[in-house]
mmCIF file of C-alpha atoms in Angstrom:
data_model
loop_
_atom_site.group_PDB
_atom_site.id
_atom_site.type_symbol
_atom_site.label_atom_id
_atom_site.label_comp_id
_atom_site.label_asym_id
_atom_site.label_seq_id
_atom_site.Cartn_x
_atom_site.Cartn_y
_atom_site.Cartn_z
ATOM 1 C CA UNK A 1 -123.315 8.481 -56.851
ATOM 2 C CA UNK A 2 -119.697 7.051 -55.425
ATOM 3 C CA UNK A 3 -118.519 7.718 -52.310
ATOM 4 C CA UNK A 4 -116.229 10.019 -52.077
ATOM 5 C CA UNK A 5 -112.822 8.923 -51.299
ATOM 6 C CA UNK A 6 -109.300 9.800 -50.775
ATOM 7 C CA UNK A 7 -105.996 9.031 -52.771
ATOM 8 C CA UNK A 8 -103.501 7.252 -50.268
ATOM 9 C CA UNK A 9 -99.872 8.587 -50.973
ATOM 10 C CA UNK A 10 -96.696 7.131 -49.790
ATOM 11 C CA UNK A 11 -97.736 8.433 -46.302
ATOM 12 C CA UNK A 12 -100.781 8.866 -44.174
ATOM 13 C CA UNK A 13 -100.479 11.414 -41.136
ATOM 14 C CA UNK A 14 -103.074 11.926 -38.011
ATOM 15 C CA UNK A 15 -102.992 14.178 -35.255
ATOM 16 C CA UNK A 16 -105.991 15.904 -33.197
ATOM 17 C CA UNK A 17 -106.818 18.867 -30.909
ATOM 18 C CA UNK A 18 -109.125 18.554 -28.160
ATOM 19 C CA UNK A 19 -111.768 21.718 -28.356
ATOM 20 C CA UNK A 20 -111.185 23.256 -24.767
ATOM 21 C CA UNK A 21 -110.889 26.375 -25.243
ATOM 22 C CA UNK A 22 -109.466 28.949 -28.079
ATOM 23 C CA UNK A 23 -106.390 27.631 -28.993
ATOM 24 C CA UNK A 24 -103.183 29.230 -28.152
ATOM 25 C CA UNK A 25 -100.060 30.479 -29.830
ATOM 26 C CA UNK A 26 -98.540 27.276 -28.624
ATOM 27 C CA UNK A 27 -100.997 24.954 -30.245
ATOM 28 C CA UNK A 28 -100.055 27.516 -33.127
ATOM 29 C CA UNK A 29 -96.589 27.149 -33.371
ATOM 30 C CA UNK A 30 -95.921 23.596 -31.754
ATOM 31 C CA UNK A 31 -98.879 21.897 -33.865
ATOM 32 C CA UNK A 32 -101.168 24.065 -36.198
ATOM 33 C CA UNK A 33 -98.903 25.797 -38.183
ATOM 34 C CA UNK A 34 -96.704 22.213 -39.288
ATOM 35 C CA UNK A 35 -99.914 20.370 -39.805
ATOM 36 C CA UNK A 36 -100.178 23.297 -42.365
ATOM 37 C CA UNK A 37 -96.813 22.670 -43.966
ATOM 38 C CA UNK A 38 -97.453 19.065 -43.770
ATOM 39 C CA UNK A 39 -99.758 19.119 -47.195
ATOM 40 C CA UNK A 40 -96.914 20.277 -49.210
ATOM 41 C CA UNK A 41 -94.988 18.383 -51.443
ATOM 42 C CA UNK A 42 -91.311 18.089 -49.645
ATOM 43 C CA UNK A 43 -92.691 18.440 -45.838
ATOM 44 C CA UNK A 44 -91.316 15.123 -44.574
ATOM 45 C CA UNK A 45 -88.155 15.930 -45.336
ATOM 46 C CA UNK A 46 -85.781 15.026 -42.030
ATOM 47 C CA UNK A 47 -84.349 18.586 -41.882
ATOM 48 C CA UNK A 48 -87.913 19.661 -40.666
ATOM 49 C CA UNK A 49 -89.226 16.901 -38.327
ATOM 50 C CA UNK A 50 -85.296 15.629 -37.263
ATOM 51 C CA UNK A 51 -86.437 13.934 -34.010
ATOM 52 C CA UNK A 52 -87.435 10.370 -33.593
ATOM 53 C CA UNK A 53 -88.020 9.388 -30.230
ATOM 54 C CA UNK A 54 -89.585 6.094 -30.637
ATOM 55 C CA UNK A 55 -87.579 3.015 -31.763
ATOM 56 C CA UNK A 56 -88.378 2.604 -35.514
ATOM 57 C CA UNK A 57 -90.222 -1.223 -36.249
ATOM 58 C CA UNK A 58 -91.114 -3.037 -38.720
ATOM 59 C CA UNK A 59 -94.048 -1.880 -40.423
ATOM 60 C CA UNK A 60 -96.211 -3.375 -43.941
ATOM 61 C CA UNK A 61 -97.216 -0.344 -46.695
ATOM 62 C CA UNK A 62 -99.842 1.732 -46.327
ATOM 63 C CA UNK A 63 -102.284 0.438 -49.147
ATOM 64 C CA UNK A 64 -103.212 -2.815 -49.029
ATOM 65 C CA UNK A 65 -106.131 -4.728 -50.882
ATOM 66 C CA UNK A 66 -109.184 -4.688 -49.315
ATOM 67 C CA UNK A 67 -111.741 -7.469 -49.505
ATOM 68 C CA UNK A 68 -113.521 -5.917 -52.575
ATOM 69 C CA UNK A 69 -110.739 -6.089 -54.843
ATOM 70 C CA UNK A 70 -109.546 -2.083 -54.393
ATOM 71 C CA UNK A 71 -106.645 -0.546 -53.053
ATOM 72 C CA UNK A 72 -107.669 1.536 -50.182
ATOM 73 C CA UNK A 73 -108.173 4.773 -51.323
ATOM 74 C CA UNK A 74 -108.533 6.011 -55.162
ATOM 75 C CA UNK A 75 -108.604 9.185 -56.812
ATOM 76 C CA UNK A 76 -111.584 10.560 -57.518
ATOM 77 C CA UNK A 77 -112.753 14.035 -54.920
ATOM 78 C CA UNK A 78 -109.345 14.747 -54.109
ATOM 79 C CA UNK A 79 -106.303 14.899 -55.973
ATOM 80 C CA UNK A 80 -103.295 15.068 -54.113
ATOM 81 C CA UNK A 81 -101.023 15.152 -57.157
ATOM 82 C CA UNK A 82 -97.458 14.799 -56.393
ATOM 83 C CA UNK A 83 -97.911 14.925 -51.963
ATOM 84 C CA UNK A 84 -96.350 13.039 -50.110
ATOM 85 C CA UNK A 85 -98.703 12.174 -47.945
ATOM 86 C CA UNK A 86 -102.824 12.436 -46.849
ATOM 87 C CA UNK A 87 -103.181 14.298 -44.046
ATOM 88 C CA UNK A 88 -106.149 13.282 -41.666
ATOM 89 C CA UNK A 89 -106.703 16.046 -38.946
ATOM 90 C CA UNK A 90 -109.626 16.116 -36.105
ATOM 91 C CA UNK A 91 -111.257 17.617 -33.378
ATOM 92 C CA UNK A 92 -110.685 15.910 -30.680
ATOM 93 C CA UNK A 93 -113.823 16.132 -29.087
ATOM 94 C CA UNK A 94 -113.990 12.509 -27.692
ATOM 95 C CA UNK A 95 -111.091 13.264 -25.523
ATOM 96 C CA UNK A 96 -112.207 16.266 -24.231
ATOM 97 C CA UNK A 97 -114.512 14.647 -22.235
ATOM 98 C CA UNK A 98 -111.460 13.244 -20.261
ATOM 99 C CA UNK A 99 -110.796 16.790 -18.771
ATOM 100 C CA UNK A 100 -111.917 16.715 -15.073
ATOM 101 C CA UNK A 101 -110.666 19.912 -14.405
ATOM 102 C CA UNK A 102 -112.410 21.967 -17.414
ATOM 103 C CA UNK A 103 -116.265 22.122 -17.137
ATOM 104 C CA UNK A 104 -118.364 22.773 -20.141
ATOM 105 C CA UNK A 105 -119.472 26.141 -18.629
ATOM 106 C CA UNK A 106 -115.859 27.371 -18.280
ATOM 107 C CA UNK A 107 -114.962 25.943 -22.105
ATOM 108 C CA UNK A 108 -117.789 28.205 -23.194
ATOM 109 C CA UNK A 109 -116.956 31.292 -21.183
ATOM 110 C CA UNK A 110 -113.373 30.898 -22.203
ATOM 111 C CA UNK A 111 -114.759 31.138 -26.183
ATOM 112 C CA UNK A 112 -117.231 33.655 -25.401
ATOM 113 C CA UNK A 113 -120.071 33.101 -27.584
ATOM 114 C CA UNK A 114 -118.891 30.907 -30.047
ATOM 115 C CA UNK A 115 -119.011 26.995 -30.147
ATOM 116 C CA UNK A 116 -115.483 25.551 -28.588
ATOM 117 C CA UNK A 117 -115.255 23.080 -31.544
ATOM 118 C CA UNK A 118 -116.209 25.916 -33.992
ATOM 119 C CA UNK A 119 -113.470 28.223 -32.457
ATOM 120 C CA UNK A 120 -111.169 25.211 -32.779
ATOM 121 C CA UNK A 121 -111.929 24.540 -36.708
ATOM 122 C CA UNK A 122 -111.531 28.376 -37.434
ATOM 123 C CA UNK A 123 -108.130 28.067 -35.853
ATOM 124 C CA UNK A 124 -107.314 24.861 -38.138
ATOM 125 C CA UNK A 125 -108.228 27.076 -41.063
ATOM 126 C CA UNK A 126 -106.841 29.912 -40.386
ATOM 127 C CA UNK A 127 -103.191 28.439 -40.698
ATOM 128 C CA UNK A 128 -104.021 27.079 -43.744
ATOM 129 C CA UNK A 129 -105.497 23.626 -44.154
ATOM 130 C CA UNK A 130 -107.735 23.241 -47.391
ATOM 131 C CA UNK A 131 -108.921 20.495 -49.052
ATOM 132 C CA UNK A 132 -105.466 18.348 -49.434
ATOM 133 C CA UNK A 133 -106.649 17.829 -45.450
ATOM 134 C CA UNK A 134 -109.611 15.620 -44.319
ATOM 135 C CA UNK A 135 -110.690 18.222 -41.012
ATOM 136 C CA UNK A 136 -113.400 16.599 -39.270
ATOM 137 C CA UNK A 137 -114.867 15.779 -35.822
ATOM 138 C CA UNK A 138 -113.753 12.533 -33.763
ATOM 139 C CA UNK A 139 -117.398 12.104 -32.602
ATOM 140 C CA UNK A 140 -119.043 12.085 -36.163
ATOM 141 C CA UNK A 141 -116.876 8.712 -37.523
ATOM 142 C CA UNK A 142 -118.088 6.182 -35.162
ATOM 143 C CA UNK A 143 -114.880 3.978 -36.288
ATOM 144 C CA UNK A 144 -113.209 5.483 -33.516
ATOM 145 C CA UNK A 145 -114.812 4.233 -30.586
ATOM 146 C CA UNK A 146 -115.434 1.101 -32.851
ATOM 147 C CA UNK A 147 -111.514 0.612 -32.909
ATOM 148 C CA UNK A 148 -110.504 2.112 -29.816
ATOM 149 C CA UNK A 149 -113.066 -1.487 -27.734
ATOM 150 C CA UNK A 150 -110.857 -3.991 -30.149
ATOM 151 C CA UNK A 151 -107.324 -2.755 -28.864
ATOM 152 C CA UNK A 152 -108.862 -2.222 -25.476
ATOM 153 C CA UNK A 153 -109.176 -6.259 -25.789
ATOM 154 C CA UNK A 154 -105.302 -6.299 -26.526
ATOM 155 C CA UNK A 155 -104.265 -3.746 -23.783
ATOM 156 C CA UNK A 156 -102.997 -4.481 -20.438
ATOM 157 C CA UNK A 157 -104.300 -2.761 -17.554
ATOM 158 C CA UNK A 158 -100.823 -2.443 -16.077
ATOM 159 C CA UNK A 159 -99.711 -0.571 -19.179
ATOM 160 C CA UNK A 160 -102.093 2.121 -18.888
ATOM 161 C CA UNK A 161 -101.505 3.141 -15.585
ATOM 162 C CA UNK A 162 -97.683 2.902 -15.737
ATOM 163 C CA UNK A 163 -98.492 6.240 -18.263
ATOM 164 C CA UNK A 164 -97.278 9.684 -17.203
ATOM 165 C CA UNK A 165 -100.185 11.015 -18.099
ATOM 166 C CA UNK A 166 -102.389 8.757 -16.085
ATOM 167 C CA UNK A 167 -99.671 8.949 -13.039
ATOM 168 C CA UNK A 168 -99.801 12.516 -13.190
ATOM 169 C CA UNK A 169 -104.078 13.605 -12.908
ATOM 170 C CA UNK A 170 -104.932 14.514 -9.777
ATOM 171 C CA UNK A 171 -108.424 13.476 -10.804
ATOM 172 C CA UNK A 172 -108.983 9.481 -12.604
ATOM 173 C CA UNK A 173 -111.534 8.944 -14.280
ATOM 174 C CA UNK A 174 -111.775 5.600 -17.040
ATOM 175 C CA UNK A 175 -111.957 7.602 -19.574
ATOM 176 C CA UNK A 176 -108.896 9.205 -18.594
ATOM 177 C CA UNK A 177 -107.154 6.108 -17.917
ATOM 178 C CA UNK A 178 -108.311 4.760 -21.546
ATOM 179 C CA UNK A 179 -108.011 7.478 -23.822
ATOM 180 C CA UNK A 180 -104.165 6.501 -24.977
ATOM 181 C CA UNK A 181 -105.984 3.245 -26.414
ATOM 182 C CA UNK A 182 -108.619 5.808 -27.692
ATOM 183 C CA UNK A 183 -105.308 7.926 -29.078
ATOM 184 C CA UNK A 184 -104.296 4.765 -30.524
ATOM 185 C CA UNK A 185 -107.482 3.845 -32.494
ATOM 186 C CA UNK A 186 -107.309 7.325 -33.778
ATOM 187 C CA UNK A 187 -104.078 6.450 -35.415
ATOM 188 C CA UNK A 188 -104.780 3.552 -36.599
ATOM 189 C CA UNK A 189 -108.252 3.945 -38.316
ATOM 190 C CA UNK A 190 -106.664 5.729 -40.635
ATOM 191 C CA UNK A 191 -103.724 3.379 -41.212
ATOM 192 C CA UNK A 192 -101.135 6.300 -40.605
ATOM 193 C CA UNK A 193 -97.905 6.035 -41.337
ATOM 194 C CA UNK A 194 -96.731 9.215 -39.413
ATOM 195 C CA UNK A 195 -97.758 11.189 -36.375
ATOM 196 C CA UNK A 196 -96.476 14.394 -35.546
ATOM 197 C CA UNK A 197 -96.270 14.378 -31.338
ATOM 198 C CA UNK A 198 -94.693 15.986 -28.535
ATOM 199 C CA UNK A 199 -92.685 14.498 -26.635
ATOM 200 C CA UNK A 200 -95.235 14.321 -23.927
ATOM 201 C CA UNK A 201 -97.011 12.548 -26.568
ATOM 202 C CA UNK A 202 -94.337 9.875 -27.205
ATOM 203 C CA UNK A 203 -95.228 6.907 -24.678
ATOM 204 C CA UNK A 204 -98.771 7.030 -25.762
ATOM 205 C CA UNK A 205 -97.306 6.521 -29.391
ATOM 206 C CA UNK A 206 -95.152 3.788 -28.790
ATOM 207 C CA UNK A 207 -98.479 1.786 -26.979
ATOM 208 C CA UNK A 208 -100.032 2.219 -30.753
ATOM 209 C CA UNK A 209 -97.349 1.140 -32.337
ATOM 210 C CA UNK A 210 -97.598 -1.843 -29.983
ATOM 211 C CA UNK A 211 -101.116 -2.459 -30.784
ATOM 212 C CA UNK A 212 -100.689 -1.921 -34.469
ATOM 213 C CA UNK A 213 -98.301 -5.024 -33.863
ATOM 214 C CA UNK A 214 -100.206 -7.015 -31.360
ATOM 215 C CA UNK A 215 -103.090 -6.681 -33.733
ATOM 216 C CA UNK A 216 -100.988 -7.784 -36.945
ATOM 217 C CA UNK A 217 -99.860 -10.401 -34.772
ATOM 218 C CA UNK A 218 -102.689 -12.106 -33.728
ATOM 219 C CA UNK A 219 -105.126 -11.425 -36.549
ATOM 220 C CA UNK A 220 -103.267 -10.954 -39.999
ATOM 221 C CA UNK A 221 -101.282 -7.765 -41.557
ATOM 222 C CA UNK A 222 -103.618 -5.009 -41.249
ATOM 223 C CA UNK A 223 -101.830 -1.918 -39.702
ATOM 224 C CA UNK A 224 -98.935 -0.206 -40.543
ATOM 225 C CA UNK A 225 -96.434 1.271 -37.412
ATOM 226 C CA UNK A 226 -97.140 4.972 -37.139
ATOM 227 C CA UNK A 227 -94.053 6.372 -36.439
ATOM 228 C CA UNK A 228 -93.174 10.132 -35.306
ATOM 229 C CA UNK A 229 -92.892 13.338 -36.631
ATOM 230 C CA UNK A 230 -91.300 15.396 -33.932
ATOM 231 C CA UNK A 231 -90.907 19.488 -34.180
ATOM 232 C CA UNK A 232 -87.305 20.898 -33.315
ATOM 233 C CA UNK A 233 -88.242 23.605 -30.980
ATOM 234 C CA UNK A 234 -88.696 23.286 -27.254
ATOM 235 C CA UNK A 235 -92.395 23.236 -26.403
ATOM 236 C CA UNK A 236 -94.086 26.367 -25.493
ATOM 237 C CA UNK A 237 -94.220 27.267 -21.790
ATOM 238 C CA UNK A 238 -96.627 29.377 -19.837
ATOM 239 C CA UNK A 239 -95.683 33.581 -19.731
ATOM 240 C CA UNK A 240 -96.880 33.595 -15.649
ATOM 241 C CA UNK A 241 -95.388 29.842 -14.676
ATOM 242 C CA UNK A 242 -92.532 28.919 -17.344
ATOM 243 C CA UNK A 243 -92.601 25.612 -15.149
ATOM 244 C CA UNK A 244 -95.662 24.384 -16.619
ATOM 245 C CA UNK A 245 -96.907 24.289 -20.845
ATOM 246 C CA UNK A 246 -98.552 27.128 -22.184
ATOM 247 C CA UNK A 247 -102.891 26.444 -21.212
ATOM 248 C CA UNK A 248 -105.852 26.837 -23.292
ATOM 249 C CA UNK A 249 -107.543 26.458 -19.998
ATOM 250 C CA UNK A 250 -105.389 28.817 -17.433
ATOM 251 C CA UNK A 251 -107.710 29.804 -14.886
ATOM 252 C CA UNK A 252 -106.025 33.290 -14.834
ATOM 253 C CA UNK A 253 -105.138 33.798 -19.154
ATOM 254 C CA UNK A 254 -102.264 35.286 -17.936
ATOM 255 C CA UNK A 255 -99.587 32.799 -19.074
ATOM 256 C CA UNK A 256 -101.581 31.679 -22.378
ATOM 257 C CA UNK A 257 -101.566 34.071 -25.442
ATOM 258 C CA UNK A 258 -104.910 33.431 -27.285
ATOM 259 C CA UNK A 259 -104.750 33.200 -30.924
ATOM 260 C CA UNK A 260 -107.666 35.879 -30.349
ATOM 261 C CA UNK A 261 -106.247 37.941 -28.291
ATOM 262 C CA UNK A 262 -105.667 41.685 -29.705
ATOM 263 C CA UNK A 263 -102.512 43.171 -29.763
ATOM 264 C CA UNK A 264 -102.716 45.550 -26.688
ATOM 265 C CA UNK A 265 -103.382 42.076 -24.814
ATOM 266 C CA UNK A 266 -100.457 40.254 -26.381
ATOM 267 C CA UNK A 267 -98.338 42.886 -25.515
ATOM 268 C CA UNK A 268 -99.063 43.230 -21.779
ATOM 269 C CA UNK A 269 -98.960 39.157 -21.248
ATOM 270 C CA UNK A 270 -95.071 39.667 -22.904
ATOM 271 C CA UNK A 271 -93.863 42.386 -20.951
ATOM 272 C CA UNK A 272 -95.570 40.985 -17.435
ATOM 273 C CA UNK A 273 -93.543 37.571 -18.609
ATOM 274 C CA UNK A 274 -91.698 35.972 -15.176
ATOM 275 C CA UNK A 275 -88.108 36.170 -16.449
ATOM 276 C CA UNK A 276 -85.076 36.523 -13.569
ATOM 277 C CA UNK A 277 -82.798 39.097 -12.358
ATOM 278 C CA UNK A 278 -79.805 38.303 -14.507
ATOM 279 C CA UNK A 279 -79.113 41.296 -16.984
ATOM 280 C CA UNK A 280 -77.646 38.759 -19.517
ATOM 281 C CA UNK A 281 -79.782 36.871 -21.785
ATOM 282 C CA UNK A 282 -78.842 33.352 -22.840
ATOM 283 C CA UNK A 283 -80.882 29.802 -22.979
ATOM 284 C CA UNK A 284 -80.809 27.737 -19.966
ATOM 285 C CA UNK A 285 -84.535 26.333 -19.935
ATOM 286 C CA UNK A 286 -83.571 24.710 -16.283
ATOM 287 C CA UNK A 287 -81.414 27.394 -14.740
ATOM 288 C CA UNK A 288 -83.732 30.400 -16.618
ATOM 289 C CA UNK A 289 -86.778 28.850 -17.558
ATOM 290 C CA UNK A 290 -88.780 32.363 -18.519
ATOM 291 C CA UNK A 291 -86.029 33.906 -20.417
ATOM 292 C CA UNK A 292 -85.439 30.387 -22.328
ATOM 293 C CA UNK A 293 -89.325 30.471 -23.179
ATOM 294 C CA UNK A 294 -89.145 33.848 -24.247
ATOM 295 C CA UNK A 295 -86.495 32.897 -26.845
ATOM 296 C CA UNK A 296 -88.587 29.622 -27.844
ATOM 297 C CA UNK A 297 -91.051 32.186 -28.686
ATOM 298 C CA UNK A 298 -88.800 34.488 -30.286
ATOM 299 C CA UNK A 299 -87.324 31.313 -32.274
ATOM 300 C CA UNK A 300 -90.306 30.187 -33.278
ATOM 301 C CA UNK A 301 -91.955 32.875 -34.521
ATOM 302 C CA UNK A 302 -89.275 34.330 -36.392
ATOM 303 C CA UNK A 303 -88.531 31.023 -37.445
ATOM 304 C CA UNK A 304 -84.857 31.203 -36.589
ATOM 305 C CA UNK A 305 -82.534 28.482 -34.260
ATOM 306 C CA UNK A 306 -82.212 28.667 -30.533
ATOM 307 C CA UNK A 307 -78.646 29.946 -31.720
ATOM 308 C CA UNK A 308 -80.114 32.523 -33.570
ATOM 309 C CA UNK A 309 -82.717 34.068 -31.098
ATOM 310 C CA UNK A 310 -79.632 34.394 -28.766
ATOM 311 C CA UNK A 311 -77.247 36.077 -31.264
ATOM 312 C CA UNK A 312 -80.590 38.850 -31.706
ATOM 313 C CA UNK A 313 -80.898 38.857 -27.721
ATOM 314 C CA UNK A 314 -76.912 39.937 -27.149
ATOM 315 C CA UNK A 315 -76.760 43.489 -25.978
ATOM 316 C CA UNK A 316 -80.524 43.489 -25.189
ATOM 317 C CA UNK A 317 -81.946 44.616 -21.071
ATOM 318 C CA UNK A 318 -84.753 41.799 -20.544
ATOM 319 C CA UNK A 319 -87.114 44.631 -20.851
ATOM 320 C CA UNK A 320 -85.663 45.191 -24.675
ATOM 321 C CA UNK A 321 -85.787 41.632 -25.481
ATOM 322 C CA UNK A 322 -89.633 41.935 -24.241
ATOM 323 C CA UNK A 323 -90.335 44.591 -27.373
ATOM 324 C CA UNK A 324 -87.983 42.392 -29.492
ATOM 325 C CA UNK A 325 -90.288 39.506 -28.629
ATOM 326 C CA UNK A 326 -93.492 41.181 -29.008
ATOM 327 C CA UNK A 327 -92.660 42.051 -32.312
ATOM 328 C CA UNK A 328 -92.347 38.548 -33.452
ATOM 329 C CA UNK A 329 -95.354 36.947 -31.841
ATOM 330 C CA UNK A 330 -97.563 40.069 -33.028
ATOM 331 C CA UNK A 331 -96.385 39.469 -36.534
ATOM 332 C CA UNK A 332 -96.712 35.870 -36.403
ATOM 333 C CA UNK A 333 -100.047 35.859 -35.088
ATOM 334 C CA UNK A 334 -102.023 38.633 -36.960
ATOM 335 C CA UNK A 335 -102.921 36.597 -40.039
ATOM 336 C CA UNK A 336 -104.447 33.743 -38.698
ATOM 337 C CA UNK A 337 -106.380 35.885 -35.894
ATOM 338 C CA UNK A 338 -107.837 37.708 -39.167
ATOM 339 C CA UNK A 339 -108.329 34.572 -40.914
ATOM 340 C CA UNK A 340 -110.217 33.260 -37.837
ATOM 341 C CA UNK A 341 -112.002 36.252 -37.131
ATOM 342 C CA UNK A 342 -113.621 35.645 -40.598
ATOM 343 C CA UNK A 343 -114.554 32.351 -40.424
ATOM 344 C CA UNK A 344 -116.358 32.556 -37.156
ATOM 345 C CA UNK A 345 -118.442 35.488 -38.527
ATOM 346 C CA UNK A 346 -119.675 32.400 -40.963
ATOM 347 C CA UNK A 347 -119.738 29.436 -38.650
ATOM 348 C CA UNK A 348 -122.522 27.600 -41.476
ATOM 349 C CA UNK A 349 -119.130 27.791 -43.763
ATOM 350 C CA UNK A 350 -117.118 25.924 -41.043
ATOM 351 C CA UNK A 351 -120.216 23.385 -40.531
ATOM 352 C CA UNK A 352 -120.104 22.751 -43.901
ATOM 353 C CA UNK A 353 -116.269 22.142 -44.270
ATOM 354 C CA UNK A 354 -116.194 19.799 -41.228
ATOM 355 C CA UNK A 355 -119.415 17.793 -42.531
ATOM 356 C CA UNK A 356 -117.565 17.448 -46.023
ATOM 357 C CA UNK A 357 -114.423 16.170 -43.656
ATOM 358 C CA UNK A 358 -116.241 14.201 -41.852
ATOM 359 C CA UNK A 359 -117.810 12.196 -45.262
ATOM 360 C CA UNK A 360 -114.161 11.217 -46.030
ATOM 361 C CA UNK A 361 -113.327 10.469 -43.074
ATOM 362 C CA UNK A 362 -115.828 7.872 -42.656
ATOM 363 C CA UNK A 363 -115.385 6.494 -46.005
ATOM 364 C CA UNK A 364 -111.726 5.761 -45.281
ATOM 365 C CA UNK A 365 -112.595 4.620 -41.971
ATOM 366 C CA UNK A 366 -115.580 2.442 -42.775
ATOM 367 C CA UNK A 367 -113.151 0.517 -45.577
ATOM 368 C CA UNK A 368 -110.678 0.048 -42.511
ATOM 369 C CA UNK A 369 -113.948 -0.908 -40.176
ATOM 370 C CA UNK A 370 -114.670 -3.756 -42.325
ATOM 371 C CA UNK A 371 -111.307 -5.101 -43.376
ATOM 372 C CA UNK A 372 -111.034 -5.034 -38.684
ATOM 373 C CA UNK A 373 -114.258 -6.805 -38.961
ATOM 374 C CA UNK A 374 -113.081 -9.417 -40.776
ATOM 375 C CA UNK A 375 -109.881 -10.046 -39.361
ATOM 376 C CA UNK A 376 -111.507 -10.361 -36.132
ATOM 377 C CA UNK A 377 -114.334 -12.711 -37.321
ATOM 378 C CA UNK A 378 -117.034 -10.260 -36.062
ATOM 379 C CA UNK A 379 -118.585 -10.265 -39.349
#
């Protein structure tokens, strides 16, 4: 029997969520729901992802031959037709490790008595990825880890640390300090061409991108430069501390709307939102940081502009806008909360999806594995 594989389109995108918890209507909105649209024909399209924070390089196609003679990637389980693009997307269960501050104890209270990582697939699913998408775990395709010691090898200490995301944990650990290089080998296993990020995300980018090319540099053409796919909308903040991003692990669950949570919940984290005193509702995220996330929400949810949640919020007492907002994020969030309800009453379905995932995935990734091999003289 062949091994499965997977047709390579024009593009190849890669992102990841790390299993700590039940995802939130943030993850929802600000990356589940566009890696969703993302396996439709048309989804790269600039009027969706306009941003583009990260200076654009020069880059070598996707497909390339490998040392057997075949493109990378040929149609035979799935058949992507006329998409733009294959769509690789993971549990990120490697970097969860990372997480000083999250114990495995509180990860399992916070999903009650489901597995985190199952929680976290039934979430993917629920928005809507099928089998255009490769879903899969990070731990299960040993190319990561494989990858992520090679660009280790072409990464400078200083680099790493000169990250906000290492200059900001209170905590260090390696693995913290490593995981962008981790990050990196995620991307580039898969020889992506496109990464949707945030822009917290976008330094840790631009040090693949510089690996890609350090790599093509010193060993022969091999990876392409990911560049980003950035969403429009401001990223969601927390409901009890608008200064910080909406948590999957808030020690309170105040701030963080689950994608679980019922509606009576929803409703009372919305109206207990910190807003201000001002009777007058316009954006400001600096000056009015609770009423700007509340219209983030609003935006997002109803799918409408900044400009537009404002226009709907003229006229409106904060407590009005509260009920206006409610309305959107209950609407927005009831099918998927079904969807995932259902799943998790079947999590041998969900093992089954993510073991099917996880056979592509290492196909693709043992093809790249042994083109690195190669070029590196290891084999």
């Amino acid at each position: 029997m062949a091994a499965p594989s997977l047709h390579v389109g024009k593009h190849c995108i890669v992102s990841g969520i790390q299993p700590t918890g039940i995802p939130h209507l943030g993850n929802y909105l600000g990356a589940l729901r566009a890696w969703s649209r993302l396996q439709n024909p048309g989804s790269l399209l600039e009027e969706r992802f306009p941003g583009n924070t990260t200076r654009e390089k020069n880059s070598i196609p996707h497909a390339f031959p490998l040392k057997n003679g075949l493109p990378h990637g040929v149609q035979e389980e799935i058949k992507l037709g006329d998409h733009e693009a294959s769509c690789f997307f993971f549990i990120a269960d490697l970097h969860a490790l990372t997480m000083p501050t999250v114990t495995a104890a509180q990860i399992q209270k916070n999903c009650r008595k489901d597995k985190p990582v199952f929680v976290t697939a039934a979430a993917m699913l629920a928005t809507g990825l099928d089998k255009r998408s490769v879903v899969f775990r990070q731990s299960q395709v040993p190319g990561h880890t494989d990858l992520a010691w090679i660009l280790s090898c072409l990464t400078q200490t200083s680099r790493l640390i000169r990250l906000p995301q290492w200059k900001s944990s209170a905590k260090g650990n390696v693995g913290r300090l490593t995981y962008p290089v981790l990050q990196a080998a995620d991307i580039l296993l898969y020889r992506a061409t496109k990464v949707p990020v945030g822009e917290d995300q976008a330094p840790h980018l631009e040090l693949a991108q510089d690996l890609a090319e350090s790599f093509n540099h010193r060993y022969g053409p091999t990876f392409p430069i990911p560049q980003p796919l950035m969403e429009s909308f401001p990223r969601i903040r927390s409901l009890s501390d608008p200064g910080v991003k909406m948590s999957k692990s808030d020690p309170s669950m105040k701030g963080t709307i689950f994608l679980t949570d019922d509606d009576d919940t929803i409703a009372r984290k919305i109206r207990k939102a910190v807003t201000d005193s001002i009777p007058e509702m316009w954006y400001d995220s600096k000056k009015r940081p609770g009423i700007s996330n509340l219209m983030s929400l609003h935006a997002a949810c109803r799918g409408f502009t900044l400009e537009q949640a404002q226009k709907e919020a003229v006229g409106l007492s904060t407590v009005q806008y509260k009920e206006l907002v409610c309305e959107a994020v209950l609407e927005c969030v009831r099918g998927p909360r079904e969807c995932m309800a259902q799943l998790l009453a079947e999590p041998a379905e969900i093992e089954r999806t993510l073991q099917d995932g996880e056979v592509r995935a290492r196909h693709i990734a043992n093809a790249t594995t042994e083109l690195i091999r190669t070029r590196t003289f290891l084999i």
